[in-house]
GROMACS .gro file of C-alpha atoms in nm:
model
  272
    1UNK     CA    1   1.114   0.453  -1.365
    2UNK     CA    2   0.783   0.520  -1.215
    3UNK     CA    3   0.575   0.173  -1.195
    4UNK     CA    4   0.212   0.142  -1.261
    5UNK     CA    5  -0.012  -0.056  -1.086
    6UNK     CA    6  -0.348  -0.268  -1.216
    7UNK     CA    7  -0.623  -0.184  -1.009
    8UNK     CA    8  -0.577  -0.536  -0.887
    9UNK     CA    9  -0.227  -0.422  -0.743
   10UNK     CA   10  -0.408  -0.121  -0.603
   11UNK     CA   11  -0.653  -0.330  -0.399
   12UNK     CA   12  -0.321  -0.565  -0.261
   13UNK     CA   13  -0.155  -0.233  -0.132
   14UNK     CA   14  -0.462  -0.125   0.051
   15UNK     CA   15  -0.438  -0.441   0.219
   16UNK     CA   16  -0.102  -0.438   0.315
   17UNK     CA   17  -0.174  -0.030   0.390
   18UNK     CA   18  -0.465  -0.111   0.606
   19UNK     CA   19  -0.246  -0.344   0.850
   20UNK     CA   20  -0.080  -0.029   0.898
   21UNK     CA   21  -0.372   0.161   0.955
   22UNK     CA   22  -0.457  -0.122   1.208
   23UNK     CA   23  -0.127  -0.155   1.389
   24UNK     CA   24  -0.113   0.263   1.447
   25UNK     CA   25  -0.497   0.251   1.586
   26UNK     CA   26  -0.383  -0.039   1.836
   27UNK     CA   27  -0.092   0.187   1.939
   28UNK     CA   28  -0.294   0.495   1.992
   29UNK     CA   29  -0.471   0.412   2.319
   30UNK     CA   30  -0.098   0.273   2.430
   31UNK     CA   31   0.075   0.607   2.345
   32UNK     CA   32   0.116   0.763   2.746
   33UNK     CA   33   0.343   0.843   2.972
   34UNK     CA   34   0.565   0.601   3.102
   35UNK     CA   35   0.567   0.342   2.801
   36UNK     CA   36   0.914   0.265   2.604
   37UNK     CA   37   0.926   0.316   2.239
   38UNK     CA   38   1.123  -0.070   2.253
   39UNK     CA   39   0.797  -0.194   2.424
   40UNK     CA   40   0.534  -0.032   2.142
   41UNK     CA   41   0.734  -0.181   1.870
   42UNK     CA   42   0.734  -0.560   2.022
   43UNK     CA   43   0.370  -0.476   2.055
   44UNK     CA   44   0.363  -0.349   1.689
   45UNK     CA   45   0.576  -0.678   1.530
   46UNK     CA   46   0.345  -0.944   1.694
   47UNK     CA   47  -0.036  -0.726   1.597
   48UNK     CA   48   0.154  -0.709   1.224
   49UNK     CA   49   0.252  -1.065   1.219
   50UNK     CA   50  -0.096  -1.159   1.345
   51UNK     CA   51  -0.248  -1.001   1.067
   52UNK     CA   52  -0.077  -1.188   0.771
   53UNK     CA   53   0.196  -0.919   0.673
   54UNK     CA   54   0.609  -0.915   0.781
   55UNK     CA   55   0.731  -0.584   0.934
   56UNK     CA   56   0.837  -0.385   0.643
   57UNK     CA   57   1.121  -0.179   0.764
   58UNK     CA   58   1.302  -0.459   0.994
   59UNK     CA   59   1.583  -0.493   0.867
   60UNK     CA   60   1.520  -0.274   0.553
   61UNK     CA   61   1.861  -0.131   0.491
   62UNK     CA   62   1.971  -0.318   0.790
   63UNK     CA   63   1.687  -0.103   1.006
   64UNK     CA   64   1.663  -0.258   1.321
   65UNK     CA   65   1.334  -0.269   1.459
   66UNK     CA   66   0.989  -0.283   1.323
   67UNK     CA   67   0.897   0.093   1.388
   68UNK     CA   68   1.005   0.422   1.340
   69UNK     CA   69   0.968   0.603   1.669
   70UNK     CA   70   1.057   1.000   1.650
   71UNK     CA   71   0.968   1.198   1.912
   72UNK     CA   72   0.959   1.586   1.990
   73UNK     CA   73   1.290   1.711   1.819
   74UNK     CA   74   1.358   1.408   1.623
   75UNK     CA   75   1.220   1.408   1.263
   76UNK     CA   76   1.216   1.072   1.132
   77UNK     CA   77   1.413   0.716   1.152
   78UNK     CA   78   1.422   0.716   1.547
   79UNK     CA   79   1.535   0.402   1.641
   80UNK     CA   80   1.296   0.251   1.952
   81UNK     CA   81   1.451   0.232   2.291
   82UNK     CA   82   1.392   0.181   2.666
   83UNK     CA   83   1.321   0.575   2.737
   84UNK     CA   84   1.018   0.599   2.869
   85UNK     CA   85   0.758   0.862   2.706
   86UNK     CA   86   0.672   1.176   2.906
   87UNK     CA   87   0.358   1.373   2.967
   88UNK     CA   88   0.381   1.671   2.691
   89UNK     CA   89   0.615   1.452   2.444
   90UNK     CA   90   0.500   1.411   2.072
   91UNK     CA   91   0.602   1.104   1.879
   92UNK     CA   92   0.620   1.001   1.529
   93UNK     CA   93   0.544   0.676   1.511
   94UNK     CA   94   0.581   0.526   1.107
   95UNK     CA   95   0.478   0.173   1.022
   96UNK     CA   96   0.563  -0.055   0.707
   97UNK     CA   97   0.444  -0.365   0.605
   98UNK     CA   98   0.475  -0.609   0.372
   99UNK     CA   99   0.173  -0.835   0.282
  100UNK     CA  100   0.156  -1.010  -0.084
  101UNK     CA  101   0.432  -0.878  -0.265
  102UNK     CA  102   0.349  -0.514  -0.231
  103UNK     CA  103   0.436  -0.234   0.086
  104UNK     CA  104   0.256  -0.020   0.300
  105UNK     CA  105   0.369   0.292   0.453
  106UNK     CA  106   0.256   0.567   0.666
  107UNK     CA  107   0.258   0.726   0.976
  108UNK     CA  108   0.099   0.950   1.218
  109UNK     CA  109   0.254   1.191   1.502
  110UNK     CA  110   0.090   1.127   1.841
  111UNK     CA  111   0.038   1.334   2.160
  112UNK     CA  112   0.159   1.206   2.482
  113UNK     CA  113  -0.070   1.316   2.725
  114UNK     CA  114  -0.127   1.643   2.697
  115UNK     CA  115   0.072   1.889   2.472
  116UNK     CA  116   0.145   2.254   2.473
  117UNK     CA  117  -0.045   2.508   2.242
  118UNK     CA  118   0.243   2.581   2.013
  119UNK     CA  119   0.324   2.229   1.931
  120UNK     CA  120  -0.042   2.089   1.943
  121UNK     CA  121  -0.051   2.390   1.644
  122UNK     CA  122   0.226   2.243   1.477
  123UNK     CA  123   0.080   1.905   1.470
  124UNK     CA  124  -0.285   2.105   1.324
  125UNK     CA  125  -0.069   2.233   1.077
  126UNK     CA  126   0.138   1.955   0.934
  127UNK     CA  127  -0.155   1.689   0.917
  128UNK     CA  128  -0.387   1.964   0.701
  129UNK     CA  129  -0.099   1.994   0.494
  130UNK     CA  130  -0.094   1.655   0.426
  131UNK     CA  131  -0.433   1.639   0.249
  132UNK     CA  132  -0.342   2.002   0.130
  133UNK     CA  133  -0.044   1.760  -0.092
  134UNK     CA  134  -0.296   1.473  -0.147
  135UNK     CA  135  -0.546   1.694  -0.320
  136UNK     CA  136  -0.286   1.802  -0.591
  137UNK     CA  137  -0.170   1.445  -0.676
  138UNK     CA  138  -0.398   1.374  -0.994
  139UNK     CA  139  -0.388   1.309  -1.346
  140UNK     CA  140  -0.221   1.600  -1.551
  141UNK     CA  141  -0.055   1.735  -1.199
  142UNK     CA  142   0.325   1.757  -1.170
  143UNK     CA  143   0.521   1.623  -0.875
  144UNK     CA  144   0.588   2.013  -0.768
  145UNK     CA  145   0.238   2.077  -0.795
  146UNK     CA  146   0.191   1.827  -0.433
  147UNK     CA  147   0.519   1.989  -0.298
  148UNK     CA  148   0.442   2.365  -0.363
  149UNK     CA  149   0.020   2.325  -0.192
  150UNK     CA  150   0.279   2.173   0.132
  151UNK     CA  151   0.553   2.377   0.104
  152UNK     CA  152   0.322   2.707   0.095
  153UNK     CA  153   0.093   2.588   0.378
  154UNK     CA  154   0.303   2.491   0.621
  155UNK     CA  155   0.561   2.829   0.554
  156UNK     CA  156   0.250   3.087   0.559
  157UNK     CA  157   0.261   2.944   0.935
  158UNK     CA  158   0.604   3.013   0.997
  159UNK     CA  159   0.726   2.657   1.003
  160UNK     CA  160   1.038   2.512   0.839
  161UNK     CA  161   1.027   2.256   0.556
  162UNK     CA  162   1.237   1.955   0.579
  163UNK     CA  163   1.422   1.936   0.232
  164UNK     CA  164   1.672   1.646   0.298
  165UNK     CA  165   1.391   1.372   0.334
  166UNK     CA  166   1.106   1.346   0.051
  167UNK     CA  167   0.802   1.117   0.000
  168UNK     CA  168   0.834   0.835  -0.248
  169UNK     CA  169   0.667   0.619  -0.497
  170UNK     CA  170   0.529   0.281  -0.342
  171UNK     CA  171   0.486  -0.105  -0.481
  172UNK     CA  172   0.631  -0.404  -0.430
  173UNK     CA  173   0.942  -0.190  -0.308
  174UNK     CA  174   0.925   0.005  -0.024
  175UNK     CA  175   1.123   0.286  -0.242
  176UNK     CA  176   1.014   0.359  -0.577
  177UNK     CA  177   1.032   0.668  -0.862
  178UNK     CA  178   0.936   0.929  -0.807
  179UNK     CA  179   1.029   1.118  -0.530
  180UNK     CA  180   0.774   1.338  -0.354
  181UNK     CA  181   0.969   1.656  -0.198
  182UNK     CA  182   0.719   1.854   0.070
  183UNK     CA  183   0.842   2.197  -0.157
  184UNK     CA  184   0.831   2.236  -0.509
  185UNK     CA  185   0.752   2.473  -0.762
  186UNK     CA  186   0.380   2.461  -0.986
  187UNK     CA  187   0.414   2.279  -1.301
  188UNK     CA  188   0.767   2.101  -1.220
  189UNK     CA  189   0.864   1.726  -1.245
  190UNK     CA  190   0.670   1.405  -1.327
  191UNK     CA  191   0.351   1.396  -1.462
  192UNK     CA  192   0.089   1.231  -1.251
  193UNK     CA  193  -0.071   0.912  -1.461
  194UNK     CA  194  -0.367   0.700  -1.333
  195UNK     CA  195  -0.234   0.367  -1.159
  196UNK     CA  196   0.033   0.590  -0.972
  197UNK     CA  197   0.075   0.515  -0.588
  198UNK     CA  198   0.264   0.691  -0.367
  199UNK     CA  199   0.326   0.808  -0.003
  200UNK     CA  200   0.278   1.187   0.063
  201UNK     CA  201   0.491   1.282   0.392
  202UNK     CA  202   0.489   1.621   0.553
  203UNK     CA  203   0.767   1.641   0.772
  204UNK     CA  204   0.749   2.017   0.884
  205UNK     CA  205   0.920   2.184   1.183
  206UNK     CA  206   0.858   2.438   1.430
  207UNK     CA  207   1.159   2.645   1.392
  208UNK     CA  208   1.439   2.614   1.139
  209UNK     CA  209   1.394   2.376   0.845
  210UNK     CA  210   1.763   2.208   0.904
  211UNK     CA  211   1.845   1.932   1.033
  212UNK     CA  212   2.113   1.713   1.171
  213UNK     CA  213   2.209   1.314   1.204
  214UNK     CA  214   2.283   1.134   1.486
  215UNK     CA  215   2.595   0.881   1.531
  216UNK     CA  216   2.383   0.569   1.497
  217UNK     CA  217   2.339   0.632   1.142
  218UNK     CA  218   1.955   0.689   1.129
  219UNK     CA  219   1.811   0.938   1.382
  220UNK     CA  220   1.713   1.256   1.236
  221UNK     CA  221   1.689   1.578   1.423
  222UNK     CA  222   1.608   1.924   1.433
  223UNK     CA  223   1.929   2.157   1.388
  224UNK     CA  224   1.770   2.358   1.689
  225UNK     CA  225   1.608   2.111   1.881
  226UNK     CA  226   1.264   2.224   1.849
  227UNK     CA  227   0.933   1.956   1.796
  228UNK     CA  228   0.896   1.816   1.459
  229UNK     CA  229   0.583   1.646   1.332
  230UNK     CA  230   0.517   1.364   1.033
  231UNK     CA  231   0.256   1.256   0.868
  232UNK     CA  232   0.221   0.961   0.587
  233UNK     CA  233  -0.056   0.892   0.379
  234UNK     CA  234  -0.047   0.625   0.092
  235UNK     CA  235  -0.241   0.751  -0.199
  236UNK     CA  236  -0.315   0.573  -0.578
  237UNK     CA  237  -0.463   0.758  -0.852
  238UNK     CA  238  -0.797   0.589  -0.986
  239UNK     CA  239  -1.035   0.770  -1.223
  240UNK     CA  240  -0.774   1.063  -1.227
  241UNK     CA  241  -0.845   1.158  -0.877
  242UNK     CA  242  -0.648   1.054  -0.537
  243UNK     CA  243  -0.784   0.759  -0.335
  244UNK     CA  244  -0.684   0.701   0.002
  245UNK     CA  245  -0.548   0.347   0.051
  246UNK     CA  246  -0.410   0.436   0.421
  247UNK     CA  247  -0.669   0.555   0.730
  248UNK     CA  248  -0.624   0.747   1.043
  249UNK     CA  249  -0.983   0.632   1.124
  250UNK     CA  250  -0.847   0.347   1.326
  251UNK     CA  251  -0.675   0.597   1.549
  252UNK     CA  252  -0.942   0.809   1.590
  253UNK     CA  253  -1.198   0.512   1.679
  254UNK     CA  254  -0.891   0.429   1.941
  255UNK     CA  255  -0.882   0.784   2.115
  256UNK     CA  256  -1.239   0.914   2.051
  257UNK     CA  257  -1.144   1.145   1.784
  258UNK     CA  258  -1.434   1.276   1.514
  259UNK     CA  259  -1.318   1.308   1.201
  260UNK     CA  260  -1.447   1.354   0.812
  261UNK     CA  261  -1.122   1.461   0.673
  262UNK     CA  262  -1.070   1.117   0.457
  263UNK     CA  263  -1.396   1.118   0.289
  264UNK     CA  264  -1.307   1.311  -0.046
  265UNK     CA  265  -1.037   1.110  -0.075
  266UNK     CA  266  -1.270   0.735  -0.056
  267UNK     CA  267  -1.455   0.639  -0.378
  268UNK     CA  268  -1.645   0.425  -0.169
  269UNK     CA  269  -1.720   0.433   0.262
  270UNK     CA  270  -1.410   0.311   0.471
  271UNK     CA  271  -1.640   0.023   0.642
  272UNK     CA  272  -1.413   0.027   1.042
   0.00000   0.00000   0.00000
C-alpha cells in the first residue's frame, strides 16, 4: 500500500535526506586513491551521528556497516572493506539515514582520481537519466512512465539495464510500495498522487544488463565484470510536480563542480 505523506512529513524527510546530502559532500573531497572503503564509512557513521540522525542501513536486514560502497564492477550493496581505492576506480557510495521517524536515501557514483573516457561516459549517462526518471514522476504519471524515460535513455547508449534491483517508495520505512523499476512500459502500474515520495535509482551498466551475487550475501556484480554506475535521488510530489528533497550540490561545492541540474526540480532555492 503506497503511503502518503502531509507536507509536514515531506519537510521531516528532507531533513533526514539532507544529512545524506551532507555526509556524501564530506566524502567527496575524501574519495582518492589510497583510502579504504572501511575507513570512509567510520568517517560517514560519526558526520551522521553528529548531525542528529542514526545510520539507516546498519544493521538494516542485518547490513553491516553504515554505507554502501560499490565500486567499478560491483552494482550495489558492497560491503566496505580495507582495499584501498585506486587511481581510475569508480565507486558507488549510497547513504541512509534515519532522523525523526522518517528515512533518507540516495547515492552518488564517484571518480577516483581520474577515470577513463568510456566509463566517465557511463557515469554522464546514468546521472542524466536519473532526472530523465524524475521528470516523469508526477500527478496522473504511471510508475512505467519513470522506468520507460530511464530504460530508453540509458539503452539508446548501448548500456544494460539492471532489472533485478528497482527503486522504492520512502517514509518512515526505508522500503515502501511501490516499486520503481529503471524499465517499464508508458502508461503501466501505479498512478502517481500528490504526497508520494520515493527514491528514483538508475543502476545502468556498461556492458550486459545481468548480474551476479557474491557469497557474502549482499555484493552485487556485473555478470561480465564491466563498471557499473548508481545514482539515488529522493523525490515527493507537491503541487503535482517532483521536488527534490535530496542534493548533489554538497558534492559539487566539495570538488568544485558547477552545476544547475537540480533547479527545476526546487520550488524554492537550495540555500548551501
Amino acid at each position: 500500500m503506497i503511503k502518503i505523506k502531509t507536507l509536514e512529513e515531506i519537510e521531516l524527510m528532507r531533513e533526514s535526506a539532507l544529512i545524506v546530502s551532507k555526509t556524501l559532500g564530506m566524502l567527496a573531497s575524501e574519495v582518492k586513491p589510497g583510502v579504504t572503503t572501511l575507513k570512509l564509512d567510520s568517517m560517514a557513521e560519526t558526520f551522521i551521528r553528529d548531525h542528529g540522525g542514526v545510520p539507516g542501513f546498519l544493521g538494516l536486514y542485518d547490513f553491516p556497516n553504515s554505507l554502501c560502497m560499490s565500486p567499478n564492477a560491483q552494482v550495489v550493496h558492497g560491503i566496505p572493506n580495507s582495499t584501498p581505492l585506486m587511481e581510475g576506480d569508480i565507486i558507488s557510495i549510497d547513504c541512509g539515514v534515519l532522523k525523526n521517524g522518517f528515512y533518507g536515501d540516495h547515492a552518488y557514483t564517484f571518480e577516483v582520481g581520474e577515470v577513463d573516457a568510456e566509463t566517465k561516459k557511463l557515469l554522464q549517462v546514468s546521472k542524466e537519466s536519473l532526472y530523465v526518471g524524475i521528470r516523469e514522476f508526477k500527478v496522473g504519471n504511471r510508475v512505467g512512465d519513470v522506468g520507460y524515460a530511464i530504460q530508453q535513455y540509458t539503452e539508446s547508449h548501448g548500456y544494460g539495464v539492471v532489472r533485478e534491483l528497482v527503486g522504492h517508495g520512502l517514509g518512515r520505512e526505508m522500503h515502501e510500495d511501490p516499486e520503481m523499476p529503471n524499465y517499464g512500459k508508458r502508461g503501466r502500474g501505479k498512478k502517481f498522487v500528490e504526497g508520494m515520495v520515493v527514491a528514483i535509482e538508475p543502476m545502468i551498466n556498461l556492458g550486459t544488463r545481468r548480474i551476479k551475487q557474491l557469497k557474502d550475501g549482499w555484493t552485487i556484480l556485473t555478470a561480465d565484470n564491466k563498471p557499473s554506475a548508481h545514482f539515488e535521488h529522493d523525490v515527493a510530489i507537491i503541487d503535482g510536480k517532483p521536488e527534490l528533497l535530496s542534493t548533489f550540490a554538497y558534492i559539487y561545492e566539495a570538488l568544485g563542480i558547477e552545476s544547475d541540474e537540480e533547479a527545476e526540480f526546487r520550488q524554492k532555492a537550495l540555500v548551501l
